[in-house]
Coordinates of C-alpha atoms in Angstrom, one line a residue:
X2 CA 27.8 -3.3 -1.5
X3 CA 28.0 -4.2 -5.2
X4 CA 25.8 -6.2 -7.3
X5 CA 24.8 -7.5 -10.7
X6 CA 21.4 -8.5 -11.9
X7 CA 21.6 -10.9 -14.7
X8 CA 18.8 -11.5 -17.2
X9 CA 16.0 -9.5 -15.6
X10 CA 14.7 -6.2 -17.3
X11 CA 17.8 -5.8 -19.0
X12 CA 20.9 -8.3 -19.4
X13 CA 22.7 -6.5 -16.9
X14 CA 21.7 -4.2 -14.2
X15 CA 24.7 -3.2 -12.3
X16 CA 24.3 -1.6 -8.9
X17 CA 26.4 -0.1 -6.2
X18 CA 25.1 0.8 -2.7
X19 CA 26.0 1.5 0.9
X20 CA 24.0 3.1 4.2
X21 CA 24.6 6.4 4.3
X22 CA 25.0 9.3 2.3
X23 CA 28.6 8.9 0.5
X24 CA 27.4 9.2 -3.1
X25 CA 30.8 10.1 -4.3
X26 CA 32.2 6.7 -2.7
X27 CA 29.2 4.8 -4.4
X28 CA 29.8 6.3 -7.9
X29 CA 33.4 5.2 -7.6
X30 CA 32.5 1.6 -7.0
X31 CA 30.1 1.4 -9.6
X32 CA 32.6 3.0 -12.2
X33 CA 35.2 0.3 -11.3
X34 CA 32.3 -2.7 -11.4
X35 CA 31.3 -1.4 -14.7
X36 CA 34.8 -1.4 -16.0
X37 CA 35.8 -4.9 -14.6
X38 CA 32.5 -6.1 -16.1
X39 CA 33.3 -4.9 -19.6
X40 CA 36.7 -5.8 -19.5
X41 CA 35.8 -9.5 -18.9
X42 CA 33.3 -9.5 -21.1
X43 CA 35.6 -8.2 -24.1
X44 CA 38.3 -10.6 -23.2
X45 CA 36.0 -13.7 -23.4
X46 CA 33.9 -12.8 -26.0
X47 CA 35.6 -9.7 -27.9
X48 CA 31.9 -8.0 -27.7
X49 CA 31.4 -4.6 -25.7
X50 CA 28.6 -3.0 -24.2
X51 CA 25.6 -1.8 -26.8
X52 CA 26.5 1.9 -27.2
X53 CA 24.5 3.8 -29.6
X54 CA 25.7 7.0 -31.0
X55 CA 22.2 8.6 -30.8
X56 CA 20.5 7.1 -27.9
X57 CA 23.5 5.8 -25.7
X58 CA 23.6 2.8 -23.8
X59 CA 20.9 0.3 -25.2
X60 CA 18.1 -1.0 -22.7
X61 CA 14.6 -2.8 -23.2
X62 CA 12.7 0.1 -21.9
X63 CA 13.4 3.3 -23.9
X64 CA 12.9 5.3 -20.7
X65 CA 16.2 3.8 -19.5
X66 CA 18.4 5.0 -22.9
X67 CA 21.4 7.4 -22.5
X68 CA 23.1 6.5 -19.2
X69 CA 20.3 3.7 -18.0
X70 CA 21.4 5.2 -14.7
X71 CA 19.1 6.3 -11.6
X72 CA 21.4 7.9 -8.8
X73 CA 19.3 8.3 -5.7
X74 CA 19.5 8.5 -2.1
X75 CA 16.8 7.8 0.5
X76 CA 16.2 11.1 2.9
X77 CA 13.8 12.1 5.3
X78 CA 12.0 15.4 4.6
X79 CA 9.6 15.9 7.2
X80 CA 9.3 19.6 6.4
X81 CA 8.4 19.1 2.8
X82 CA 6.0 16.4 3.8
X83 CA 4.2 18.5 6.5
X84 CA 4.4 21.3 3.9
X85 CA 3.0 19.7 0.8
X86 CA 4.1 16.7 -1.1
X87 CA 2.8 18.2 -4.4
X88 CA 4.8 21.1 -3.5
X89 CA 7.8 18.8 -3.2
X90 CA 7.2 17.2 -6.4
X91 CA 6.9 20.3 -8.3
X92 CA 10.1 21.7 -6.7
X93 CA 11.9 18.2 -7.6
X94 CA 10.9 18.6 -11.3
X95 CA 12.5 22.2 -11.3
X96 CA 15.6 20.8 -9.7
X97 CA 15.6 17.9 -12.6
X98 CA 14.7 15.0 -9.9
X99 CA 12.2 12.6 -9.5
X100 CA 10.8 11.9 -6.1
X101 CA 9.5 8.5 -5.3
X102 CA 8.4 6.2 -2.7
X103 CA 11.4 3.9 -0.9
X104 CA 9.9 0.8 -2.7
X105 CA 10.6 2.6 -6.2
X106 CA 8.0 2.5 -9.0
X107 CA 5.6 -0.2 -7.6
X108 CA 5.6 0.9 -4.1
X109 CA 3.7 4.1 -2.6
X110 CA 5.4 6.6 -0.2
X111 CA 4.9 6.6 3.4
X112 CA 6.0 8.7 6.2
X113 CA 8.4 11.2 5.3
X114 CA 11.2 9.1 3.4
X115 CA 11.5 9.3 -0.2
X116 CA 13.9 8.0 -2.9
X117 CA 15.1 11.1 -4.5
X118 CA 16.8 10.8 -8.1
X119 CA 18.0 12.2 -11.3
X120 CA 15.2 12.7 -13.7
X121 CA 17.0 12.4 -17.0
X122 CA 18.7 9.7 -18.5
X123 CA 19.3 10.7 -21.8
X124 CA 21.1 13.8 -23.1
X125 CA 23.6 14.1 -20.3
X126 CA 26.6 12.1 -18.7
X127 CA 26.7 10.1 -15.9
X128 CA 29.0 12.4 -13.8
X129 CA 26.4 15.2 -14.6
X130 CA 23.8 13.6 -13.6
X131 CA 24.9 12.6 -9.9
X132 CA 26.2 16.2 -9.8
X133 CA 22.8 17.2 -10.4
X134 CA 21.1 14.4 -7.9
X135 CA 23.6 15.8 -5.1
X136 CA 23.5 19.3 -5.6
X137 CA 19.2 19.0 -5.8
X138 CA 19.5 16.8 -2.7
X139 CA 21.4 19.2 -0.6
X140 CA 18.7 22.2 -1.7
X141 CA 16.1 19.9 -0.9
X142 CA 17.4 19.4 2.6
X143 CA 18.4 23.0 3.3
X144 CA 15.1 24.1 2.4
X145 CA 13.4 21.1 4.5
X146 CA 15.3 22.5 7.3
X147 CA 13.8 26.1 7.1
X148 CA 10.2 24.3 6.5
X149 CA 10.7 22.5 9.7
X150 CA 11.4 25.8 11.9
X151 CA 8.5 27.2 10.0
X152 CA 6.1 24.3 10.4
X153 CA 7.0 22.5 13.5
X154 CA 7.2 25.9 15.8
X155 CA 3.7 26.7 18.0
X156 CA 1.6 28.3 15.7
X157 CA 0.1 31.8 15.8
X158 CA -3.9 30.7 16.0
X159 CA -5.7 33.5 14.8
X160 CA -9.3 32.3 15.8
X161 CA -8.3 32.7 19.3
X162 CA -11.8 31.9 20.5
X163 CA -12.0 28.8 18.6
X164 CA -12.0 25.1 20.0
X165 CA -8.8 24.5 18.2
X166 CA -7.4 27.8 20.4
X167 CA -8.6 25.8 23.3
X168 CA -7.3 22.3 22.7
X169 CA -4.0 22.5 20.8
X170 CA -1.6 23.8 23.5
X171 CA 2.1 24.3 23.4
X172 CA 2.6 20.9 25.1
X173 CA 0.3 19.3 22.9
X174 CA 1.8 20.7 19.9
X175 CA 5.0 20.0 21.1
X176 CA 4.4 16.2 21.2
X177 CA 2.3 16.0 17.9
X178 CA 3.7 18.8 15.6
X179 CA 6.3 16.5 13.9
X180 CA 3.8 13.2 13.5
X181 CA 3.0 12.1 10.3
X182 CA -0.1 10.0 9.7
X183 CA 0.5 7.0 7.6
X184 CA -2.4 6.7 5.2
X185 CA -2.3 10.6 3.7
X186 CA 0.8 11.8 5.2
X187 CA -1.1 14.4 7.4
X188 CA 0.0 16.4 10.2
X189 CA -1.4 18.5 13.1
X190 CA -0.3 21.8 11.3
X191 CA -2.1 21.1 8.3
X192 CA -5.3 19.6 10.4
X193 CA -5.6 23.3 12.2
X194 CA -4.8 25.4 9.1
X195 CA -8.0 27.3 9.0
X196 CA -7.8 28.5 12.6
X197 CA -4.0 29.8 11.6
X198 CA -4.9 31.4 8.7
X199 CA -8.5 32.8 9.6
X200 CA -9.6 34.4 12.9
X201 CA -13.5 33.6 12.7
X202 CA -13.2 29.9 13.0
X203 CA -15.6 28.1 15.8
X204 CA -14.2 24.8 15.4
X205 CA -11.2 25.4 12.9
X206 CA -9.8 21.6 12.6
X207 CA -10.3 18.9 9.4
X208 CA -9.1 15.6 9.8
X209 CA -6.8 14.4 6.8
X210 CA -7.5 10.4 7.4
X211 CA -9.1 8.2 9.7
X212 CA -5.6 8.0 11.3
X213 CA -6.0 11.7 12.5
X214 CA -8.8 11.2 14.7
X215 CA -6.4 8.2 16.4
X216 CA -2.9 9.6 16.3
X217 CA -4.1 13.3 17.0
X218 CA -7.0 12.2 19.6
X219 CA -5.1 14.4 22.4
X220 CA -6.8 17.3 20.2
X221 CA -9.4 15.7 18.3
X222 CA -11.2 13.7 21.6
X223 CA -12.0 16.8 23.6
X224 CA -12.7 19.2 20.8
X225 CA -15.3 16.5 19.4
X226 CA -17.0 16.1 22.8
X227 CA -17.2 19.5 23.7
X228 CA -18.6 20.4 20.1
X229 CA -21.2 17.5 20.1
X230 CA -22.1 17.2 23.9
X231 CA -21.2 13.8 24.5
X232 CA -19.2 12.2 27.0
X233 CA -15.6 10.9 26.7
X234 CA -17.1 6.8 26.9
X235 CA -20.3 7.6 24.4
X236 CA -21.0 5.2 21.4
X237 CA -22.3 6.2 18.5
X238 CA -25.5 3.8 16.8
X239 CA -26.1 3.8 13.3
X240 CA -29.4 2.6 11.6
X241 CA -30.7 2.8 8.2
X242 CA -33.7 0.6 8.6
X243 CA -36.5 2.5 6.9
X244 CA -39.2 0.4 8.3
X245 CA -38.7 1.7 11.9
X246 CA -39.8 5.3 10.9
X247 CA -43.4 6.0 11.4
X248 CA -45.5 8.7 9.8
X249 CA -44.5 11.5 7.2
X250 CA -44.6 15.1 6.7
X251 CA -48.5 16.1 6.3
X252 CA -49.4 16.1 2.6
X253 CA -51.1 19.3 3.0
X254 CA -47.9 21.1 4.4
X255 CA -46.4 23.6 1.9
X256 CA -42.9 22.0 1.8
X257 CA -41.1 22.5 -1.4
X258 CA -38.4 20.1 -1.6
X259 CA -36.9 17.4 0.7
X260 CA -33.0 16.4 0.9
X261 CA -31.4 14.0 3.1
X262 CA -27.9 13.6 2.9
X263 CA -24.8 11.6 4.4
X264 CA -21.4 11.0 4.2
X265 CA -19.3 8.4 4.1
X266 CA -15.5 7.4 3.7
X267 CA -13.8 4.2 2.3
X268 CA -11.4 2.8 4.8
X269 CA -7.9 2.7 3.3
X270 CA -8.1 6.3 1.3
X271 CA -7.3 9.9 3.0
X272 CA -10.0 12.2 3.8
X273 CA -10.4 15.3 1.4
X274 CA -8.1 17.6 2.9
X275 CA -5.2 14.9 3.0
X276 CA -5.9 12.6 0.1
X277 CA -3.4 12.1 -2.5
X278 CA -4.1 12.1 -6.1
X279 CA -3.6 8.1 -6.2
X280 CA -6.0 7.6 -3.6
X281 CA -8.6 10.1 -5.4
X282 CA -8.3 7.8 -8.6
X283 CA -9.1 4.8 -6.5
X284 CA -12.3 6.1 -4.6
X285 CA -13.0 7.1 -8.0
X286 CA -12.2 3.7 -9.6
X287 CA -14.7 1.9 -6.6
X288 CA -17.3 4.5 -7.4
X289 CA -17.6 3.7 -10.8
X290 CA -18.2 0.0 -10.3
X291 CA -20.7 0.7 -7.7
X292 CA -22.4 3.4 -10.2
X293 CA -22.4 0.5 -12.5
X294 CA -24.7 -1.6 -10.2
X295 CA -27.6 1.3 -9.9
X296 CA -30.8 0.0 -11.5
X297 CA -34.2 1.8 -11.7
X298 CA -34.7 5.0 -9.3
X299 CA -30.9 4.9 -8.4
X300 CA -29.6 4.7 -12.1
X301 CA -28.4 8.0 -13.6
X302 CA -25.0 9.2 -15.6
X303 CA -22.2 9.9 -13.7
X304 CA -20.2 13.3 -14.2
X305 CA -16.3 13.3 -13.8
X306 CA -15.1 16.7 -12.9
X307 CA -12.1 16.4 -15.1
X308 CA -13.0 17.5 -18.8
X309 CA -16.3 18.3 -17.9
X310 CA -17.9 21.1 -20.5
X311 CA -18.2 24.5 -18.5
X312 CA -21.9 24.6 -19.7
X313 CA -22.7 21.3 -18.2
X314 CA -20.8 22.4 -15.4
X315 CA -22.9 25.2 -14.5
X316 CA -26.0 23.6 -15.3
X317 CA -25.3 21.1 -12.6
X318 CA -24.6 23.6 -10.1
X319 CA -27.8 25.5 -11.2
X320 CA -29.8 22.5 -10.4
X321 CA -28.3 21.9 -7.1
X322 CA -26.4 18.6 -8.1
X323 CA -22.9 19.8 -7.8
X324 CA -21.1 21.6 -5.6
X325 CA -19.7 25.3 -5.9
X326 CA -15.6 25.5 -5.7
X327 CA -14.1 28.6 -4.4
X328 CA -14.8 28.1 -0.5
X329 CA -11.4 29.5 1.2
X330 CA -12.3 27.4 4.2
X331 CA -12.1 24.5 1.8
X332 CA -9.2 25.8 0.1
X333 CA -6.9 26.6 2.9
X334 CA -7.9 23.2 4.6
X335 CA -6.5 21.5 1.4
X336 CA -9.5 20.1 -0.1
X337 CA -9.6 21.7 -3.3
X338 CA -6.8 20.2 -5.0

């Protein structure tokens, strides 16, 4: 397929594409098309493409100066996805590549399919950038195969007496190991990381998103039922009506303080072990809006972790207002990211 967009972000956006991985063939067609367009423009008007000696081909967006080229493939990388999307991004940086969702800059990444393209535009020739993309993609693919072998083989669950060891059988593993949840890109391997890493876990599993409880129900359901002592058809009831509570603690009792806490998770975002950076920012944005509605006894100050002064952080910890980092279970589970 060869096409030309006219008067969009640039005067011309010239595109060559096809199914499969024949990058060389796509590049040859692109070069032929560019030459044909350029020759026609020159014959009709005597004008040529704007080519600046310093900045290369001229575009409306400075980020596209130079070649103005993004050479990319859509490729499945299940091993990298199961390992760590952040690690994939870091590896792409090393290879001078850029990973994006398959809908480009405006769309997110779901599943294990990525748009992998050259990172640079300016200071390199088109041939150099295409070669960088080809070599980098081949490297990522080889590494992905190695990661798949490591991550999808039945793991050594060190917490042999844990509920994970009881319910993550070889049969269940073979069925679920390659599944990736849609919301946070979570896997069963990530979910049971603590039971694999440590030998002292009782439960040994975390959910990376709401999907985890559904997609990995063959593990979560019996595990939850045994831990909480509920039946398979149990229904939970929530009730926050304080008027239904009768009496209170005897005021003469030597009670030092009282604390009641709950957890809540917003639909559409990953849970802490699997949540993405973008989702974290989305949750924070919603919470800032909610905090702005706090009045009277609810009102207070929001302390974002990013950029927090160390003295302020320590004081909040000392006052028992802020959690303490460094928990190895949480780190291995993927929460302290």
